[in-house]
Short mmCIF file of C-alpha atoms and ligand atoms in Angstrom, two decimals:
data_model
loop_
_atom_site.label_atom_id
_atom_site.label_comp_id
_atom_site.label_asym_id
_atom_site.label_seq_id
_atom_site.Cartn_x
_atom_site.Cartn_y
_atom_site.Cartn_z
CA MET O 197 -42.57 65.96 44.50
CA ARG O 198 -39.52 63.91 45.49
CA HIS O 199 -36.92 63.15 42.80
CA SER O 200 -33.49 61.59 42.84
CA ARG O 201 -30.17 62.96 41.67
CA ILE O 202 -26.52 61.94 41.59
CA LEU O 203 -24.66 63.49 44.53
CA GLY O 204 -21.18 62.14 43.86
CA ILE O 205 -19.23 59.90 41.48
CA GLY O 206 -15.91 58.06 41.73
CA HIS O 207 -13.90 55.39 39.96
CA TYR O 208 -10.98 53.06 40.46
CA VAL O 209 -8.87 50.99 38.08
CA PRO O 210 -6.13 48.57 39.09
CA PRO O 211 -2.63 49.92 38.30
CA THR O 212 -1.42 47.04 36.09
CA VAL O 213 -1.64 47.86 32.36
CA LEU O 214 -2.01 45.09 29.75
CA THR O 215 -1.26 46.52 26.31
CA ASN O 216 -2.13 45.11 22.89
CA HIS O 217 1.59 44.41 22.48
CA ASP O 218 1.56 42.36 25.69
CA LEU O 219 -1.31 40.33 24.22
CA GLU O 220 0.73 39.71 21.06
CA THR O 221 3.10 37.66 23.22
CA GLN O 222 0.25 35.48 24.57
CA MET O 223 -1.88 34.76 21.48
CA ASP O 224 -2.01 35.13 17.71
CA THR O 225 -3.20 38.74 17.54
CA SER O 226 -1.79 42.15 16.65
CA ASP O 227 -1.96 45.69 17.97
CA ASP O 228 -3.18 46.76 14.50
CA TRP O 229 -6.05 44.23 14.42
CA ILE O 230 -7.29 45.23 17.89
CA ARG O 231 -6.98 48.99 17.31
CA GLN O 232 -8.64 48.94 13.90
CA ARG O 233 -11.52 46.69 14.92
CA THR O 234 -12.20 48.12 18.39
CA GLY O 235 -10.15 51.26 19.15
CA ILE O 236 -8.70 49.58 22.26
CA GLU O 237 -4.98 50.11 22.96
CA GLU O 238 -4.64 48.80 26.50
CA ARG O 239 -6.70 47.68 29.46
CA ARG O 240 -6.21 47.36 33.23
CA VAL O 241 -5.98 44.00 34.98
CA VAL O 242 -5.96 43.04 38.65
CA THR O 243 -3.22 41.08 40.32
CA GLU O 244 -5.16 39.56 43.22
CA GLU O 245 -8.14 41.88 43.86
CA SER O 246 -11.74 40.76 43.43
CA THR O 247 -14.71 42.63 41.99
CA SER O 248 -15.93 43.75 45.43
CA ASP O 249 -12.40 45.07 46.18
CA LEU O 250 -12.52 47.28 43.06
CA GLY O 251 -16.10 48.25 43.87
CA TYR O 252 -15.03 49.25 47.38
CA GLU O 253 -12.34 51.60 46.05
CA ALA O 254 -14.78 53.30 43.67
CA ALA O 255 -17.47 53.44 46.37
CA VAL O 256 -15.34 55.25 48.97
CA ARG O 257 -14.37 57.84 46.34
CA ALA O 258 -18.01 58.39 45.29
CA ILE O 259 -19.19 58.67 48.90
CA ALA O 260 -16.47 61.26 49.66
CA LYS O 261 -17.35 63.26 46.51
CA ALA O 262 -20.98 63.30 47.69
CA GLY O 263 -19.78 64.85 50.96
CA LEU O 264 -21.05 61.82 52.87
CA GLU O 265 -19.65 59.00 54.98
CA PRO O 266 -20.24 55.27 54.48
CA LYS O 267 -22.64 55.26 57.46
CA ASP O 268 -24.94 57.62 55.50
CA ILE O 269 -25.63 54.97 52.83
CA ASP O 270 -28.85 53.04 53.36
CA LEU O 271 -28.97 50.81 50.26
CA ILE O 272 -26.25 49.23 48.11
CA VAL O 273 -26.98 48.28 44.49
CA PHE O 274 -24.11 46.34 42.91
CA ALA O 275 -24.08 45.79 39.14
CA THR O 276 -21.63 43.16 37.89
CA LEU O 277 -21.32 40.11 35.66
CA SER O 278 -18.18 38.98 37.50
CA PRO O 279 -19.17 38.66 41.18
CA ASP O 280 -16.58 37.38 43.66
CA PHE O 281 -18.65 34.19 44.07
CA TYR O 282 -21.54 32.44 42.32
CA PHE O 283 -23.34 33.32 45.57
CA PRO O 284 -23.66 35.39 47.70
CA GLY O 285 -23.57 38.52 45.56
CA ALA O 286 -20.91 41.22 45.56
CA GLY O 287 -23.26 43.74 47.25
CA VAL O 288 -23.16 42.03 50.64
CA LEU O 289 -19.36 41.77 50.45
CA LEU O 290 -19.22 45.51 49.84
CA GLN O 291 -21.55 46.12 52.80
CA HIS O 292 -19.04 44.25 54.97
CA LYS O 293 -15.96 45.99 53.49
CA LEU O 294 -17.50 49.44 53.99
CA GLY O 295 -18.07 48.58 57.66
CA VAL O 296 -21.59 49.97 57.54
CA GLY O 297 -24.68 48.83 59.45
CA GLU O 298 -26.94 45.98 58.39
CA ILE O 299 -28.29 47.83 55.36
CA PRO O 300 -29.80 46.04 52.34
CA ALA O 301 -27.53 45.11 49.46
CA LEU O 302 -28.68 43.76 46.13
CA ASP O 303 -26.89 42.64 42.99
CA ILE O 304 -28.18 43.21 39.49
CA ARG O 305 -27.08 41.13 36.52
CA GLN O 306 -27.66 43.19 33.41
CA GLN O 307 -24.06 43.12 32.20
CA CYS O 308 -23.12 46.15 30.09
CA SER O 309 -26.54 47.72 30.77
CA GLY O 310 -26.20 47.09 34.51
CA PHE O 311 -25.35 50.66 35.45
CA VAL O 312 -28.37 52.21 33.71
CA TYR O 313 -30.66 49.50 35.12
CA GLY O 314 -29.10 50.27 38.53
CA LEU O 315 -29.86 53.97 38.17
CA ALA O 316 -33.51 53.08 37.55
CA VAL O 317 -33.58 50.82 40.64
CA ALA O 318 -31.95 53.48 42.84
CA ASP O 319 -34.29 56.17 41.49
CA GLN O 320 -37.37 54.14 42.45
CA PHE O 321 -36.26 53.56 46.03
CA ILE O 322 -35.41 57.24 46.53
CA ARG O 323 -38.55 58.63 44.89
CA THR O 324 -40.81 56.45 47.05
CA GLY O 325 -38.98 57.66 50.16
CA ALA O 326 -37.85 54.15 51.09
CA TYR O 327 -34.16 55.16 51.17
CA GLU O 328 -32.22 58.43 51.34
CA HIS O 329 -28.78 57.62 50.00
CA VAL O 330 -28.28 54.77 47.54
CA LEU O 331 -24.77 53.63 46.59
CA LEU O 332 -24.74 52.26 43.04
CA VAL O 333 -21.59 50.43 42.01
CA GLY O 334 -20.56 48.96 38.65
CA ALA O 335 -17.43 46.83 38.98
CA GLU O 336 -15.80 44.02 37.05
CA VAL O 337 -12.84 41.69 37.23
CA GLN O 338 -12.92 40.15 33.78
CA SER O 339 -9.24 39.25 33.46
CA LYS O 340 -9.36 36.23 35.79
CA GLY O 341 -12.04 34.63 33.61
CA LEU O 342 -10.77 35.20 30.07
CA ASP O 343 -9.04 32.78 27.73
CA TYR O 344 -5.75 34.55 26.96
CA THR O 345 -4.85 32.07 24.22
CA THR O 346 -5.53 32.18 20.47
CA ARG O 347 -8.71 30.14 21.11
CA GLY O 348 -10.22 33.01 23.13
CA ARG O 349 -8.68 35.94 21.28
CA ASP O 350 -11.91 37.46 19.89
CA VAL O 351 -13.26 38.02 23.42
CA ALA O 352 -10.12 38.31 25.56
CA VAL O 353 -8.73 41.38 23.77
CA ILE O 354 -11.92 43.39 24.36
CA PHE O 355 -12.47 43.25 28.11
CA GLY O 356 -10.76 44.92 31.06
CA ASP O 357 -11.09 45.37 34.82
CA GLY O 358 -12.34 48.48 36.64
CA ALA O 359 -15.01 50.06 38.81
CA GLY O 360 -17.19 53.14 39.01
CA ALA O 361 -19.73 54.24 41.59
CA VAL O 362 -22.29 56.93 42.26
CA VAL O 363 -24.27 58.00 45.29
CA LEU O 364 -27.85 59.07 44.67
CA GLY O 365 -29.98 61.08 47.04
CA PRO O 366 -33.31 62.95 47.17
CA SER O 367 -33.85 66.23 45.37
CA ASP O 368 -36.66 68.75 44.77
CA GLU O 369 -35.66 69.11 41.12
CA PRO O 370 -35.34 66.04 38.89
CA GLY O 371 -31.82 64.70 38.49
CA ILE O 372 -32.84 61.40 36.91
CA HIS O 373 -35.44 62.60 34.36
CA SER O 374 -36.15 59.28 32.71
CA PHE O 375 -34.87 55.83 31.92
CA HIS O 376 -35.73 53.34 29.20
CA LEU O 377 -34.84 49.70 29.78
CA HIS O 378 -35.10 46.74 27.39
CA SER O 379 -34.23 43.06 27.09
CA GLN O 380 -34.46 40.33 24.46
CA GLY O 381 -33.50 36.99 25.97
CA LYS O 382 -33.75 35.06 22.72
CA TYR O 383 -30.23 36.32 22.05
CA HIS O 384 -28.84 35.19 25.43
CA ASP O 385 -26.29 32.90 23.77
CA MET O 386 -24.86 35.56 21.46
CA LEU O 387 -22.68 36.86 24.33
CA TRP O 388 -22.56 34.61 27.37
CA MET O 389 -20.70 32.42 29.76
CA GLU O 390 -22.42 29.06 29.37
CA LYS O 391 -20.94 27.18 32.32
CA PRO O 392 -21.07 26.68 35.24
CA GLY O 393 -24.84 27.05 35.45
CA SER O 394 -28.00 25.35 36.67
CA ALA O 395 -29.06 24.66 33.08
CA HIS O 396 -26.57 21.77 33.28
CA ARG O 397 -26.20 18.72 35.51
CA PRO O 398 -23.53 18.80 36.76
CA ILE O 399 -23.09 22.52 36.48
CA ILE O 400 -19.66 21.99 34.91
CA THR O 401 -17.47 18.97 34.11
CA PRO O 402 -13.71 18.50 33.71
CA GLU O 403 -14.38 18.01 29.95
CA ASP O 404 -16.19 21.37 29.80
CA ILE O 405 -13.18 23.02 31.38
CA GLU O 406 -10.89 21.26 28.90
CA GLU O 407 -13.03 22.65 26.05
CA GLY O 408 -13.02 26.16 27.59
CA ARG O 409 -16.79 26.37 28.15
CA GLN O 410 -16.19 28.40 31.33
CA PHE O 411 -14.94 31.29 29.19
CA PRO O 412 -17.24 33.97 27.73
CA LYS O 413 -18.24 33.43 24.09
CA MET O 414 -19.48 36.03 21.63
CA GLU O 415 -20.91 36.11 18.13
CA GLY O 416 -19.09 39.37 17.44
CA GLN O 417 -20.79 40.43 14.21
CA THR O 418 -24.31 39.72 15.53
CA VAL O 419 -23.58 41.68 18.70
CA PHE O 420 -22.16 44.53 16.63
CA LYS O 421 -25.26 44.70 14.41
CA HIS O 422 -27.76 44.65 17.28
CA ALA O 423 -25.71 47.08 19.38
CA THR O 424 -25.57 49.68 16.64
CA ARG O 425 -29.33 49.47 16.06
CA ARG O 426 -30.40 49.37 19.71
CA PHE O 427 -28.12 52.21 20.87
CA GLY O 428 -29.69 54.46 18.25
CA GLU O 429 -33.24 53.39 19.10
CA VAL O 430 -32.91 53.79 22.86
CA ILE O 431 -31.26 57.21 22.62
CA LYS O 432 -34.04 58.41 20.31
CA GLU O 433 -36.59 56.94 22.73
CA ALA O 434 -35.06 58.92 25.62
CA LEU O 435 -34.98 62.16 23.62
CA ALA O 436 -38.57 61.78 22.38
CA ALA O 437 -39.94 60.97 25.86
CA ASN O 438 -38.46 64.24 27.15
CA ASN O 439 -39.25 66.37 24.07
CA LEU O 440 -35.53 66.87 23.50
CA THR O 441 -33.25 66.87 20.48
CA VAL O 442 -29.55 66.06 20.23
CA ASP O 443 -28.88 69.81 20.48
CA ASP O 444 -30.44 69.95 23.97
CA ILE O 445 -28.04 67.34 25.38
CA ASP O 446 -24.67 68.55 26.68
CA MET O 447 -22.96 65.15 26.81
CA PHE O 448 -23.73 61.64 25.52
CA PHE O 449 -22.05 58.76 27.34
CA PHE O 450 -21.84 55.47 25.48
CA HIS O 451 -21.08 52.14 27.06
CA GLN O 452 -17.44 51.71 26.03
CA ALA O 453 -17.56 48.54 23.92
CA ASN O 454 -16.16 49.44 20.55
CA LEU O 455 -15.13 52.76 19.03
CA ARG O 456 -16.58 51.73 15.66
CA ILE O 457 -20.02 51.23 17.26
CA ILE O 458 -19.78 54.63 19.00
CA GLU O 459 -18.69 56.36 15.77
CA ALA O 460 -21.50 54.73 13.77
CA ILE O 461 -24.18 55.88 16.25
CA SER O 462 -22.69 59.35 16.56
CA LYS O 463 -22.71 59.70 12.79
CA ALA O 464 -26.28 58.40 12.43
CA LEU O 465 -27.64 60.69 15.17
CA LYS O 466 -25.37 63.63 14.22
CA ILE O 467 -23.80 63.78 17.69
CA PRO O 468 -20.65 65.95 17.48
CA PRO O 469 -17.45 64.51 19.03
CA THR O 470 -17.36 67.44 21.48
CA LYS O 471 -20.48 65.98 23.13
CA THR O 472 -18.93 62.59 23.84
CA TYR O 473 -16.17 61.33 26.12
CA ASN O 474 -14.47 58.01 25.46
CA ASN O 475 -11.81 56.13 27.40
CA LEU O 476 -12.06 52.64 25.91
CA HIS O 477 -8.64 53.03 24.28
CA ARG O 478 -7.20 52.91 27.83
CA TYR O 479 -9.59 50.50 29.56
CA GLY O 480 -11.33 48.32 26.97
CA ASN O 481 -14.84 47.15 27.77
CA THR O 482 -15.35 47.13 31.55
CA THR O 483 -19.02 46.08 31.27
CA ALA O 484 -21.05 47.43 34.25
CA ALA O 485 -18.15 49.69 35.26
CA SER O 486 -17.86 51.27 31.83
CA LEU O 487 -20.38 54.14 32.10
CA PRO O 488 -19.57 55.34 35.64
CA LEU O 489 -15.85 55.04 34.88
CA CYS O 490 -16.33 57.19 31.79
CA MET O 491 -18.57 59.74 33.51
CA SER O 492 -16.28 59.99 36.54
CA GLU O 493 -13.25 60.69 34.35
CA ALA O 494 -15.27 63.24 32.40
CA VAL O 495 -16.04 65.05 35.67
CA ASP O 496 -12.37 65.00 36.69
CA ALA O 497 -11.36 66.34 33.24
CA GLY O 498 -13.92 69.16 33.48
CA HIS O 499 -16.03 67.94 30.53
CA LEU O 500 -19.05 66.97 32.63
CA ARG O 501 -20.15 69.90 34.79
CA PRO O 502 -22.97 70.77 37.19
CA GLY O 503 -26.15 71.69 35.31
CA HIS O 504 -25.31 69.59 32.23
CA LEU O 505 -28.08 67.52 30.71
CA ILE O 506 -26.65 64.10 29.79
CA CYS O 507 -27.74 60.91 28.11
CA PRO O 508 -25.94 57.69 29.07
CA ALA O 509 -26.75 54.63 26.93
CA ALA O 510 -25.72 50.99 27.01
CA PHE O 511 -26.11 47.68 25.20
CA GLY O 512 -24.89 44.26 26.19
CA SER O 513 -25.32 40.58 26.92
CA GLY O 514 -28.89 39.40 27.36
CA PHE O 515 -29.43 41.20 25.08
CA THR O 516 -30.17 44.17 27.32
CA TRP O 517 -30.06 47.83 26.40
CA ALA O 518 -30.96 51.04 28.19
CA SER O 519 -30.70 54.83 28.30
CA ALA O 520 -31.36 57.65 30.76
CA ILE O 521 -31.66 61.42 30.75
CA ILE O 522 -29.97 63.02 33.75
CA ARG O 523 -29.46 66.59 34.94
CA TRP O 524 -25.96 66.62 36.47
N1 COA V 760 -6.72 39.09 16.73
C1 COA V 760 -6.55 38.75 15.45
N2 COA V 760 -7.51 38.15 14.71
C2 COA V 760 -8.67 37.89 15.32
C3 COA V 760 -8.91 38.22 16.66
C4 COA V 760 -7.88 38.83 17.38
N3 COA V 760 -8.00 39.21 18.66
N4 COA V 760 -10.16 37.83 16.97
C5 COA V 760 -10.70 37.30 15.88
N5 COA V 760 -9.80 37.32 14.86
C6 COA V 760 -9.95 36.84 13.49
C7 COA V 760 -11.08 35.87 13.33
O1 COA V 760 -10.67 34.57 13.68
C8 COA V 760 -11.39 36.00 11.86
O2 COA V 760 -10.44 35.25 11.13
P1 COA V 760 -10.88 34.47 9.78
O3 COA V 760 -11.36 35.55 8.86
O4 COA V 760 -9.62 33.82 9.38
O5 COA V 760 -11.96 33.51 10.21
C9 COA V 760 -11.10 37.48 11.56
O6 COA V 760 -10.29 37.93 12.65
C10 COA V 760 -12.34 38.32 11.47
O7 COA V 760 -13.18 38.00 12.55
P2 COA V 760 -14.56 38.69 12.74
O8 COA V 760 -15.19 38.14 13.98
O9 COA V 760 -15.32 38.65 11.46
O10 COA V 760 -14.08 40.18 12.98
P3 COA V 760 -14.95 41.47 13.13
O11 COA V 760 -14.57 42.42 12.09
O12 COA V 760 -16.40 41.16 13.32
O13 COA V 760 -14.41 42.04 14.51
C11 COA V 760 -15.09 42.18 16.80
C12 COA V 760 -14.55 41.29 15.68
C13 COA V 760 -15.23 41.33 18.05
C14 COA V 760 -14.09 43.29 17.08
C15 COA V 760 -16.43 42.79 16.35
O14 COA V 760 -17.28 41.79 15.86
C16 COA V 760 -17.12 43.52 17.45
O15 COA V 760 -16.62 44.51 17.93
N6 COA V 760 -18.31 43.08 17.83
C17 COA V 760 -19.07 43.71 18.88
C18 COA V 760 -18.43 43.37 20.17
C19 COA V 760 -18.98 44.12 21.31
O16 COA V 760 -19.16 45.30 21.25
N7 COA V 760 -19.19 43.39 22.39
C20 COA V 760 -19.61 43.91 23.61
C21 COA V 760 -21.02 44.35 23.54
S1 COA V 760 -21.43 44.90 25.08
#
């Protein structure tokens, strides 16, 4: 039986740091407010790079860690909510930047859950034998699209730029044991970027831009409530489907949105802090990049090691939420 597993992981963040204190000079906010509410202390921001540029940097690192070369990749899956252009997607731009052959490239738009959805997509293509080596990238440039004024302060302080990538390949033993994916579109406007979009004619107007409707908007408390509930549910779903308990899992990786959400779930599920790795204090919420960025750092720090059984989980705009069980 053919399975898939992760062969290599890498990440990249732009060097420029934007601290909470820097934000205090741009809007009516405070380091205290941001730390207490979210746990975030600073985030990275690009100068000129685009999402596919960050994705490229993470991709070359992941490919090298897998012991492969770009020419060995035969499918690109690119998860992002901040593509370089409305169309075409970031995946084809990455195909060009990697200088590889005319391989397929697809984008997926599941926001903070994009990486786990992407794992499921990659797993399918490998298990059926359609492709050997799938490059899955989660990358975001949020900073160019945020409202860094007091009007946008509830959203702008949360997000950051970054990228993470994995290469998946075939395996006799299961690497990806399971995934559980969900969506609930009735809450699409609880965390969204309304314009530009084909729901409107024209897709955006000068008045819309004046009113800031091109910036992401969030009903923070509603998102918080749903996230806390859904994270718990989807982790329990993953454990039950594999006849596992919290004790059987070596590491849990949470989408890095808010330390208070992570602490609430850890407390409810009795997950000890030694089984988690967080970096949102340094990067904020990097959406589709968040999980691979976290897992890649955990590998570099020696926390995530070969043979570990792990459970990544995510929740985000859509709403979408997802979990997986993976043998590292
Ligand atoms: N700095 C200072 N004050 C701010 C602020 C900021 N950056 N952003 C909002 N505020 C103000 C609000 O205007 C409000 O003021 P008011 O009481 O005078 O009206 C006050 O702080 C409280 O706002 P509220 O939205 O109730 O705060 P909160 O405790 O819910 O925290 C979030 C806000 C965004 C941190 C919180 O709701 C959250 O983390 N939600 C989930 C977000 C998330 O995880 N999103 C990603 C999911 S993938």
